[in-house]
mmCIF file of C-alpha atoms in Angstrom:
data_model
loop_
_atom_site.group_PDB
_atom_site.id
_atom_site.type_symbol
_atom_site.label_atom_id
_atom_site.label_comp_id
_atom_site.label_asym_id
_atom_site.label_seq_id
_atom_site.Cartn_x
_atom_site.Cartn_y
_atom_site.Cartn_z
ATOM 1 C CA MET A 1 41.154 9.908 24.845
ATOM 2 C CA THR A 2 40.389 8.022 28.069
ATOM 3 C CA LYS A 3 42.934 6.509 30.416
ATOM 4 C CA HIS A 4 42.053 3.105 29.062
ATOM 5 C CA THR A 5 42.993 3.900 25.460
ATOM 6 C CA GLN A 6 45.823 6.390 25.894
ATOM 7 C CA GLN A 7 48.324 3.647 25.100
ATOM 8 C CA GLY A 8 47.562 4.400 21.435
ATOM 9 C CA LEU A 9 46.376 0.838 20.860
ATOM 10 C CA VAL A 10 43.522 -0.257 18.643
ATOM 11 C CA LYS A 11 40.293 -1.463 20.192
ATOM 12 C CA ILE A 12 39.380 -4.942 18.948
ATOM 13 C CA SER A 13 35.820 -6.062 18.318
ATOM 14 C CA ILE A 14 35.037 -9.497 19.771
ATOM 15 C CA GLU A 15 32.491 -10.275 17.031
ATOM 16 C CA ASN A 16 35.087 -12.269 15.120
ATOM 17 C CA LEU A 17 36.645 -13.951 18.146
ATOM 18 C CA SER A 18 36.066 -17.473 19.457
ATOM 19 C CA PHE A 19 36.340 -18.343 23.137
ATOM 20 C CA ALA A 20 36.653 -21.371 25.360
ATOM 21 C CA VAL A 21 35.281 -20.992 28.876
ATOM 22 C CA VAL A 22 36.809 -23.387 31.406
ATOM 23 C CA GLY A 23 36.372 -23.867 35.122
ATOM 24 C CA LEU A 24 36.198 -26.288 38.011
ATOM 25 C CA VAL A 25 33.116 -27.333 39.967
ATOM 26 C CA ARG A 26 32.506 -29.262 43.143
ATOM 27 C CA ASN A 27 29.144 -29.198 44.927
ATOM 28 C CA CYS A 28 27.968 -26.255 42.844
ATOM 29 C CA GLU A 29 24.399 -27.322 42.163
ATOM 30 C CA SER A 30 23.005 -24.073 43.596
ATOM 31 C CA THR A 31 25.230 -21.719 41.568
ATOM 32 C CA ILE A 32 26.349 -23.404 38.357
ATOM 33 C CA LYS A 33 23.420 -22.548 36.078
ATOM 34 C CA ALA A 34 23.211 -18.897 37.086
ATOM 35 C CA ASP A 35 26.982 -18.535 36.675
ATOM 36 C CA ILE A 36 27.050 -20.158 33.251
ATOM 37 C CA TYR A 37 24.191 -18.069 31.901
ATOM 38 C CA ARG A 38 25.613 -14.846 33.343
ATOM 39 C CA ILE A 39 28.973 -15.493 31.671
ATOM 40 C CA LYS A 40 27.214 -16.550 28.477
ATOM 41 C CA ASN A 41 25.291 -13.272 28.420
ATOM 42 C CA ALA A 42 28.471 -11.236 28.988
ATOM 43 C CA MET A 43 30.041 -12.947 25.950
ATOM 44 C CA LYS A 44 27.022 -12.788 23.655
ATOM 45 C CA ASN A 45 28.727 -10.564 21.067
ATOM 46 C CA SER A 46 31.465 -13.103 20.378
ATOM 47 C CA LYS A 47 31.621 -15.309 17.310
ATOM 48 C CA GLU A 48 31.556 -18.598 19.213
ATOM 49 C CA VAL A 49 31.813 -19.864 22.786
ATOM 50 C CA LEU A 50 32.807 -23.395 23.771
ATOM 51 C CA TRP A 51 32.568 -24.643 27.332
ATOM 52 C CA LEU A 52 34.613 -27.220 29.229
ATOM 53 C CA ILE A 53 33.805 -27.702 32.899
ATOM 54 C CA ILE A 54 35.850 -30.094 35.038
ATOM 55 C CA GLU A 55 33.979 -31.692 37.941
ATOM 56 C CA SER A 56 35.257 -33.768 40.835
ATOM 57 C CA ASP A 57 34.268 -34.948 44.304
ATOM 58 C CA SER A 58 30.689 -33.617 44.248
ATOM 59 C CA THR A 59 28.218 -35.093 46.698
ATOM 60 C CA ASP A 60 25.215 -33.030 45.582
ATOM 61 C CA ASN A 61 23.395 -32.736 42.221
ATOM 62 C CA THR A 62 26.160 -30.895 40.377
ATOM 63 C CA LEU A 63 26.452 -33.616 37.713
ATOM 64 C CA LYS A 64 22.692 -33.481 37.100
ATOM 65 C CA GLU A 65 22.903 -29.713 36.604
ATOM 66 C CA LEU A 66 25.816 -30.126 34.192
ATOM 67 C CA LYS A 67 23.881 -32.672 32.127
ATOM 68 C CA GLU A 68 20.964 -30.263 31.883
ATOM 69 C CA LEU A 69 23.285 -27.455 30.789
ATOM 70 C CA ARG A 70 24.761 -29.734 28.130
ATOM 71 C CA ALA A 71 21.253 -30.238 26.721
ATOM 72 C CA GLN A 72 20.478 -26.498 26.841
ATOM 73 C CA ILE A 73 23.648 -24.830 25.547
ATOM 74 C CA THR A 74 25.433 -25.391 22.240
ATOM 75 C CA ASN A 75 29.071 -26.524 22.565
ATOM 76 C CA PHE A 76 28.741 -27.167 26.275
ATOM 77 C CA TYR A 77 30.985 -29.994 27.495
ATOM 78 C CA PHE A 78 31.950 -31.251 30.904
ATOM 79 C CA LYS A 79 34.218 -33.937 32.249
ATOM 80 C CA SER A 80 33.941 -35.638 35.632
ATOM 81 C CA LEU A 81 37.152 -36.852 37.242
ATOM 82 C CA GLY A 82 35.220 -38.710 39.926
ATOM 83 C CA GLN A 83 36.257 -38.909 43.561
ATOM 84 C CA LEU A 84 39.810 -37.568 43.732
ATOM 85 C CA ALA A 85 40.061 -36.825 47.454
ATOM 86 C CA SER A 86 40.963 -40.414 48.306
ATOM 87 C CA LYS A 87 43.729 -40.409 45.691
ATOM 88 C CA ILE A 88 45.049 -36.851 46.002
ATOM 89 C CA SER A 89 44.924 -35.768 49.622
ATOM 90 C CA LYS A 90 45.964 -32.119 49.358
ATOM 91 C CA ARG A 91 43.232 -29.768 48.151
ATOM 92 C CA THR A 92 45.649 -27.523 46.243
ATOM 93 C CA ASP A 93 47.083 -30.581 44.510
ATOM 94 C CA ARG A 94 43.591 -31.684 43.447
ATOM 95 C CA ILE A 95 42.804 -28.235 42.111
ATOM 96 C CA SER A 96 45.951 -28.120 39.976
ATOM 97 C CA HIS A 97 45.227 -31.663 38.748
ATOM 98 C CA CYS A 98 41.772 -30.568 37.601
ATOM 99 C CA ARG A 99 43.065 -27.375 35.994
ATOM 100 C CA ASN A 100 45.653 -29.383 34.088
ATOM 101 C CA ALA A 101 42.775 -31.492 32.732
ATOM 102 C CA TYR A 102 41.202 -28.525 30.955
ATOM 103 C CA ALA A 103 44.624 -27.157 29.970
ATOM 104 C CA GLU A 104 45.413 -30.431 28.203
ATOM 105 C CA HIS A 105 42.164 -30.255 26.237
ATOM 106 C CA ILE A 106 42.867 -26.650 25.238
ATOM 107 C CA ARG A 107 46.290 -27.705 23.965
ATOM 108 C CA ASN A 108 45.472 -30.989 22.254
ATOM 109 C CA ASP A 109 41.750 -31.403 21.612
ATOM 110 C CA PRO A 110 40.850 -30.548 17.972
ATOM 111 C CA LEU A 111 37.559 -29.205 19.308
ATOM 112 C CA PHE A 112 39.427 -26.157 20.638
ATOM 113 C CA SER A 113 41.832 -25.689 17.733
ATOM 114 C CA GLN A 114 40.102 -22.553 16.408
ATOM 115 C CA VAL A 115 39.728 -20.830 19.786
ATOM 116 C CA ASP A 116 41.313 -17.368 20.099
ATOM 117 C CA TYR A 117 40.985 -16.807 23.861
ATOM 118 C CA VAL A 118 40.460 -18.920 26.965
ATOM 119 C CA VAL A 119 38.334 -17.661 29.853
ATOM 120 C CA VAL A 120 39.035 -19.235 33.253
ATOM 121 C CA ALA A 121 36.129 -18.672 35.622
ATOM 122 C CA ASP A 122 35.160 -19.594 39.153
ATOM 123 C CA LEU A 123 31.677 -21.124 39.144
ATOM 124 C CA ASP A 124 30.690 -20.984 42.801
ATOM 125 C CA GLY A 125 28.529 -17.871 42.599
ATOM 126 C CA LEU A 126 31.405 -15.397 42.701
ATOM 127 C CA ASN A 127 30.977 -13.776 39.274
ATOM 128 C CA ASN A 128 27.668 -12.154 40.129
ATOM 129 C CA LYS A 129 28.406 -8.685 38.698
ATOM 130 C CA LEU A 130 30.007 -9.619 35.401
ATOM 131 C CA THR A 131 28.515 -7.712 32.466
ATOM 132 C CA GLN A 132 29.000 -7.523 28.727
ATOM 133 C CA GLU A 133 30.574 -4.079 29.077
ATOM 134 C CA ALA A 134 32.998 -5.293 31.737
ATOM 135 C CA PHE A 135 34.050 -8.308 29.683
ATOM 136 C CA GLU A 136 34.520 -6.405 26.439
ATOM 137 C CA SER A 137 36.629 -3.724 28.190
ATOM 138 C CA CYS A 138 39.562 -6.142 27.856
ATOM 139 C CA TRP A 139 39.720 -5.289 24.154
ATOM 140 C CA LEU A 140 40.063 -1.535 24.663
ATOM 141 C CA ARG A 141 43.755 -2.362 24.232
ATOM 142 C CA ASN A 142 45.633 -5.272 22.742
ATOM 143 C CA ASP A 143 49.035 -5.389 24.440
ATOM 144 C CA TRP A 144 48.162 -8.135 26.935
ATOM 145 C CA ASP A 145 48.341 -11.910 27.201
ATOM 146 C CA MET A 146 46.125 -12.213 30.294
ATOM 147 C CA CYS A 147 43.508 -9.929 31.813
ATOM 148 C CA ALA A 148 42.287 -10.623 35.358
ATOM 149 C CA ALA A 149 39.146 -9.246 36.963
ATOM 150 C CA ASN A 150 38.721 -6.430 39.460
ATOM 151 C CA GLN A 151 36.084 -6.174 42.196
ATOM 152 C CA ASP A 152 33.582 -3.472 43.084
ATOM 153 C CA GLY A 153 35.074 -3.223 46.548
ATOM 154 C CA PRO A 154 38.267 -4.571 48.125
ATOM 155 C CA TYR A 155 40.365 -6.766 45.858
ATOM 156 C CA TYR A 156 40.110 -10.173 47.510
ATOM 157 C CA ASP A 157 42.376 -12.723 45.785
ATOM 158 C CA ILE A 158 45.628 -11.988 47.593
ATOM 159 C CA TRP A 159 46.997 -15.541 47.529
ATOM 160 C CA ALA A 160 47.001 -15.555 43.716
ATOM 161 C CA LEU A 161 48.438 -12.037 43.552
ATOM 162 C CA ARG A 162 52.057 -11.144 42.862
ATOM 163 C CA HIS A 163 53.143 -7.557 42.301
ATOM 164 C CA LYS A 164 56.568 -6.136 43.147
ATOM 165 C CA ASP A 165 55.187 -3.387 45.424
ATOM 166 C CA TRP A 166 51.700 -4.546 46.352
ATOM 167 C CA CYS A 167 52.191 -8.238 47.141
ATOM 168 C CA PRO A 168 55.637 -9.581 46.239
ATOM 169 C CA ASN A 169 55.409 -12.828 48.254
ATOM 170 C CA ASP A 170 53.046 -15.596 49.330
ATOM 171 C CA CYS A 171 50.689 -13.964 51.845
ATOM 172 C CA TRP A 172 50.141 -17.149 53.860
ATOM 173 C CA SER A 173 53.863 -17.830 54.090
ATOM 174 C CA GLN A 174 54.296 -14.298 55.392
ATOM 175 C CA ASN A 175 51.498 -14.858 57.912
ATOM 176 C CA LYS A 176 53.123 -18.081 59.139
ATOM 177 C CA PHE A 177 56.460 -16.303 59.538
ATOM 178 C CA LEU A 178 54.940 -13.407 61.511
ATOM 179 C CA ASN A 179 53.034 -15.795 63.790
ATOM 180 C CA THR A 180 56.332 -17.427 64.705
ATOM 181 C CA TYR A 181 57.793 -14.206 66.072
ATOM 182 C CA ARG A 182 54.804 -12.047 67.056
ATOM 183 C CA LEU A 183 51.907 -13.135 69.256
ATOM 184 C CA ASP A 184 49.467 -10.563 67.856
ATOM 185 C CA PHE A 185 47.838 -12.998 65.429
ATOM 186 C CA GLU A 186 45.166 -10.532 64.365
ATOM 187 C CA LYS A 187 47.772 -7.901 63.519
ATOM 188 C CA ASN A 188 49.754 -10.518 61.623
ATOM 189 C CA LEU A 189 46.678 -11.418 59.592
ATOM 190 C CA TRP A 190 46.091 -7.765 58.827
ATOM 191 C CA THR A 191 49.714 -7.223 57.787
ATOM 192 C CA SER A 192 49.972 -10.269 55.553
ATOM 193 C CA ILE A 193 46.510 -10.328 53.964
ATOM 194 C CA TYR A 194 43.827 -7.753 54.805
ATOM 195 C CA SER A 195 46.046 -4.693 54.394
ATOM 196 C CA LYS A 196 46.581 -5.755 50.784
ATOM 197 C CA MET A 197 42.864 -5.881 49.988
ATOM 198 C CA ILE A 198 42.859 -2.437 48.391
ATOM 199 C CA THR A 199 40.008 -1.013 46.333
ATOM 200 C CA ILE A 200 41.003 -0.347 42.712
ATOM 201 C CA PRO A 201 38.907 2.404 41.078
ATOM 202 C CA LYS A 202 37.354 1.401 37.763
ATOM 203 C CA ASP A 203 39.005 4.342 35.970
ATOM 204 C CA SER A 204 42.513 3.386 37.125
ATOM 205 C CA GLU A 205 45.298 2.479 34.770
ATOM 206 C CA TRP A 206 45.687 -1.232 34.126
ATOM 207 C CA ILE A 207 47.963 -2.839 36.713
ATOM 208 C CA GLU A 208 50.706 -5.058 35.337
ATOM 209 C CA VAL A 209 51.305 -8.017 37.653
ATOM 210 C CA GLU A 210 53.397 -11.126 38.001
ATOM 211 C CA SER A 211 50.215 -13.026 38.875
ATOM 212 C CA ALA A 212 46.512 -12.362 39.529
ATOM 213 C CA PHE A 213 43.193 -14.141 39.148
ATOM 214 C CA GLY A 214 40.263 -12.748 41.125
ATOM 215 C CA GLY A 215 37.801 -15.418 40.018
ATOM 216 C CA PHE A 216 37.776 -14.521 36.315
ATOM 217 C CA ALA A 217 40.597 -14.147 33.806
ATOM 218 C CA VAL A 218 40.968 -14.046 30.026
ATOM 219 C CA TYR A 219 44.028 -15.536 28.300
ATOM 220 C CA LYS A 220 45.250 -15.634 24.747
ATOM 221 C CA LYS A 221 44.945 -19.280 23.810
ATOM 222 C CA HIS A 222 48.628 -19.857 23.130
ATOM 223 C CA MET A 223 49.327 -19.187 26.832
ATOM 224 C CA PHE A 224 48.241 -22.799 27.352
ATOM 225 C CA ASN A 225 50.581 -24.281 24.746
ATOM 226 C CA GLU A 226 53.155 -25.561 27.229
ATOM 227 C CA CYS A 227 52.602 -24.268 30.762
ATOM 228 C CA LYS A 228 50.961 -26.368 33.468
ATOM 229 C CA TYR A 229 49.508 -25.759 36.915
ATOM 230 C CA MET A 230 51.065 -26.950 40.169
ATOM 231 C CA GLY A 231 49.481 -26.748 43.633
ATOM 232 C CA VAL A 232 52.198 -28.153 45.898
ATOM 233 C CA THR A 233 55.836 -27.151 46.284
ATOM 234 C CA GLU A 234 58.709 -29.608 46.112
ATOM 235 C CA THR A 235 58.719 -29.673 49.920
ATOM 236 C CA GLY A 236 54.983 -30.451 50.099
ATOM 237 C CA GLU A 237 53.750 -26.958 51.023
ATOM 238 C CA ASP A 238 50.508 -25.584 49.597
ATOM 239 C CA LEU A 239 51.060 -23.451 46.503
ATOM 240 C CA CYS A 240 48.575 -21.252 44.660
ATOM 241 C CA GLU A 241 48.256 -22.938 41.271
ATOM 242 C CA HIS A 242 47.760 -19.635 39.448
ATOM 243 C CA VAL A 243 51.048 -18.264 40.773
ATOM 244 C CA PHE A 244 52.980 -21.262 39.445
ATOM 245 C CA PHE A 245 51.201 -21.095 36.065
ATOM 246 C CA HIS A 246 51.766 -17.347 35.714
ATOM 247 C CA LYS A 247 55.415 -17.615 36.721
ATOM 248 C CA LYS A 248 55.995 -19.905 33.754
ATOM 249 C CA LEU A 249 54.124 -17.484 31.485
ATOM 250 C CA LYS A 250 56.210 -14.534 32.689
ATOM 251 C CA GLN A 251 59.395 -16.497 32.034
ATOM 252 C CA LYS A 252 58.247 -16.696 28.426
ATOM 253 C CA GLY A 253 57.652 -12.928 28.273
ATOM 254 C CA ALA A 254 53.881 -12.831 28.817
ATOM 255 C CA LYS A 255 52.181 -9.549 29.784
ATOM 256 C CA LEU A 256 49.697 -10.039 32.625
ATOM 257 C CA PHE A 257 47.318 -7.359 33.911
ATOM 258 C CA ILE A 258 44.456 -6.596 36.241
ATOM 259 C CA ASN A 259 41.835 -4.753 34.191
ATOM 260 C CA PRO A 260 40.108 -2.290 36.594
ATOM 261 C CA LEU A 261 37.036 -2.060 34.341
ATOM 262 C CA MET A 262 36.404 -5.809 34.328
ATOM 263 C CA ILE A 263 34.315 -5.944 37.493
ATOM 264 C CA ASN A 264 33.124 -9.457 38.312
ATOM 265 C CA THR A 265 31.817 -9.150 41.876
ATOM 266 C CA GLY A 266 31.565 -6.889 44.928
ATOM 267 C CA ILE A 267 32.183 -7.811 48.566
ATOM 268 C CA THR A 268 33.093 -11.495 48.849
ATOM 269 C CA GLU A 269 33.343 -13.945 51.730
ATOM 270 C CA HIS A 270 37.067 -13.187 51.739
ATOM 271 C CA THR A 271 36.654 -9.422 52.168
ATOM 272 C CA THR A 272 33.835 -9.358 54.714
ATOM 273 C CA ASP A 273 36.518 -9.522 57.401
ATOM 274 C CA LEU A 274 37.337 -5.935 56.479
ATOM 275 C CA LEU A 275 33.950 -4.858 57.835
ATOM 276 C CA TRP A 276 34.096 -3.571 61.391
ATOM 277 C CA LYS A 277 31.895 -6.237 62.971
ATOM 278 C CA LYS A 278 34.091 -9.011 61.624
ATOM 279 C CA ARG A 279 37.206 -7.089 62.529
ATOM 280 C CA PHE A 280 35.978 -6.709 66.122
ATOM 281 C CA LYS A 281 35.182 -10.425 66.443
ATOM 282 C CA ASN A 282 38.564 -11.369 65.022
ATOM 283 C CA LYS A 283 40.295 -8.955 67.412
ATOM 284 C CA ILE A 284 38.671 -10.744 70.342
ATOM 285 C CA LYS A 285 39.718 -14.126 68.939
ATOM 286 C CA GLY A 286 43.271 -12.880 68.524
ATOM 287 C CA PHE A 287 43.278 -11.562 72.107
ATOM 288 C CA LYS A 288 42.064 -14.915 73.452
ATOM 289 C CA ARG A 289 44.753 -16.754 71.519
ATOM 290 C CA LYS A 290 47.399 -14.391 72.890
ATOM 291 C CA ILE A 291 46.151 -14.913 76.476
ATOM 292 C CA LYS A 292 46.262 -18.691 75.967
ATOM 293 C CA VAL A 293 49.865 -18.521 74.740
ATOM 294 C CA LYS A 294 50.863 -16.266 77.638
ATOM 295 C CA PHE A 295 49.173 -18.624 80.106
ATOM 296 C CA LYS A 296 51.118 -21.586 78.729
ATOM 297 C CA GLU A 297 54.338 -19.604 78.987
ATOM 298 C CA SER A 298 53.529 -18.730 82.616
ATOM 299 C CA LEU A 299 52.884 -22.377 83.442
ATOM 300 C CA LEU A 300 56.209 -23.329 81.899
ATOM 301 C CA LEU A 301 58.040 -20.654 83.906
ATOM 302 C CA MET A 302 56.284 -21.795 87.078
ATOM 303 C CA LYS A 303 57.312 -25.393 86.417
ATOM 304 C CA GLN A 304 60.917 -24.322 85.826
ATOM 305 C CA PHE A 305 60.864 -22.325 89.065
ATOM 306 C CA LEU A 306 59.490 -25.258 91.072
ATOM 307 C CA ASP A 307 62.083 -27.570 89.550
ATOM 308 C CA TRP A 308 64.756 -25.101 90.558
ATOM 309 C CA ARG A 309 63.393 -24.941 94.125
ATOM 310 C CA LYS A 310 63.539 -28.750 94.385
ATOM 311 C CA LEU A 311 67.216 -28.667 93.436
ATOM 312 C CA LYS A 312 67.835 -26.157 96.203
#
């Protein structure tokens, strides 16, 4: 028995399961079709797949591409929320607003009443390694409420991640705190974010988390019955919408995992900074920033000294 089935749980066939695939798009004309068809191919053994894509704020031909997909694919739906940026200024707030749009349809639209699982996918070209085998590995066990993807390389989605040992807090809040007290900005970035971009072997045990996303996640449909997304804290700070959503799920007893076998991509734009060339460039930037801060401090000390001399 492999590591993935040693829990003694029954593997489920997806042939009798229905899915809804949801996601957000903005200026995705160059990636949307390839992404949709790649995900469609990975789910080809399922009983039925319905699609609901939420668009907003595009200035390219994204809407044209969506209309063509609607004509090509059965049960493909999309909804445009128009230009939101002028109404909702914060990006994270707009994202949560759009995610709540598909969540409301999943909850209340009769079209999705027979769906068993909901797939939430990024549609900006990220899911370029997703396969049928990777997708169906989620059903090697059945003790989960959400399965999030892994990457063939460093795990990139640290902001959406919460794990008691690996990443217990908001990485950007930690970075802001460290920058307040330590002038080594590059080291602070490494401590708060890049050091957490570990590589998870495909044959690892599933990792239970408080929150994770990684660009592709599968949920049991009833996870959307009540919970909503939020992208801004009560004090107006940016908040990862997945973390808020998953916190509500965990409060209701949900079991959330990263599935190491569900590989969706390799190196991403977020993890290229781990490569030595990027690291070297960032080290230089950090050094320049430190010199600038030190120079300002020296000027202030000089001014204080001159003021003191005048008093003498």
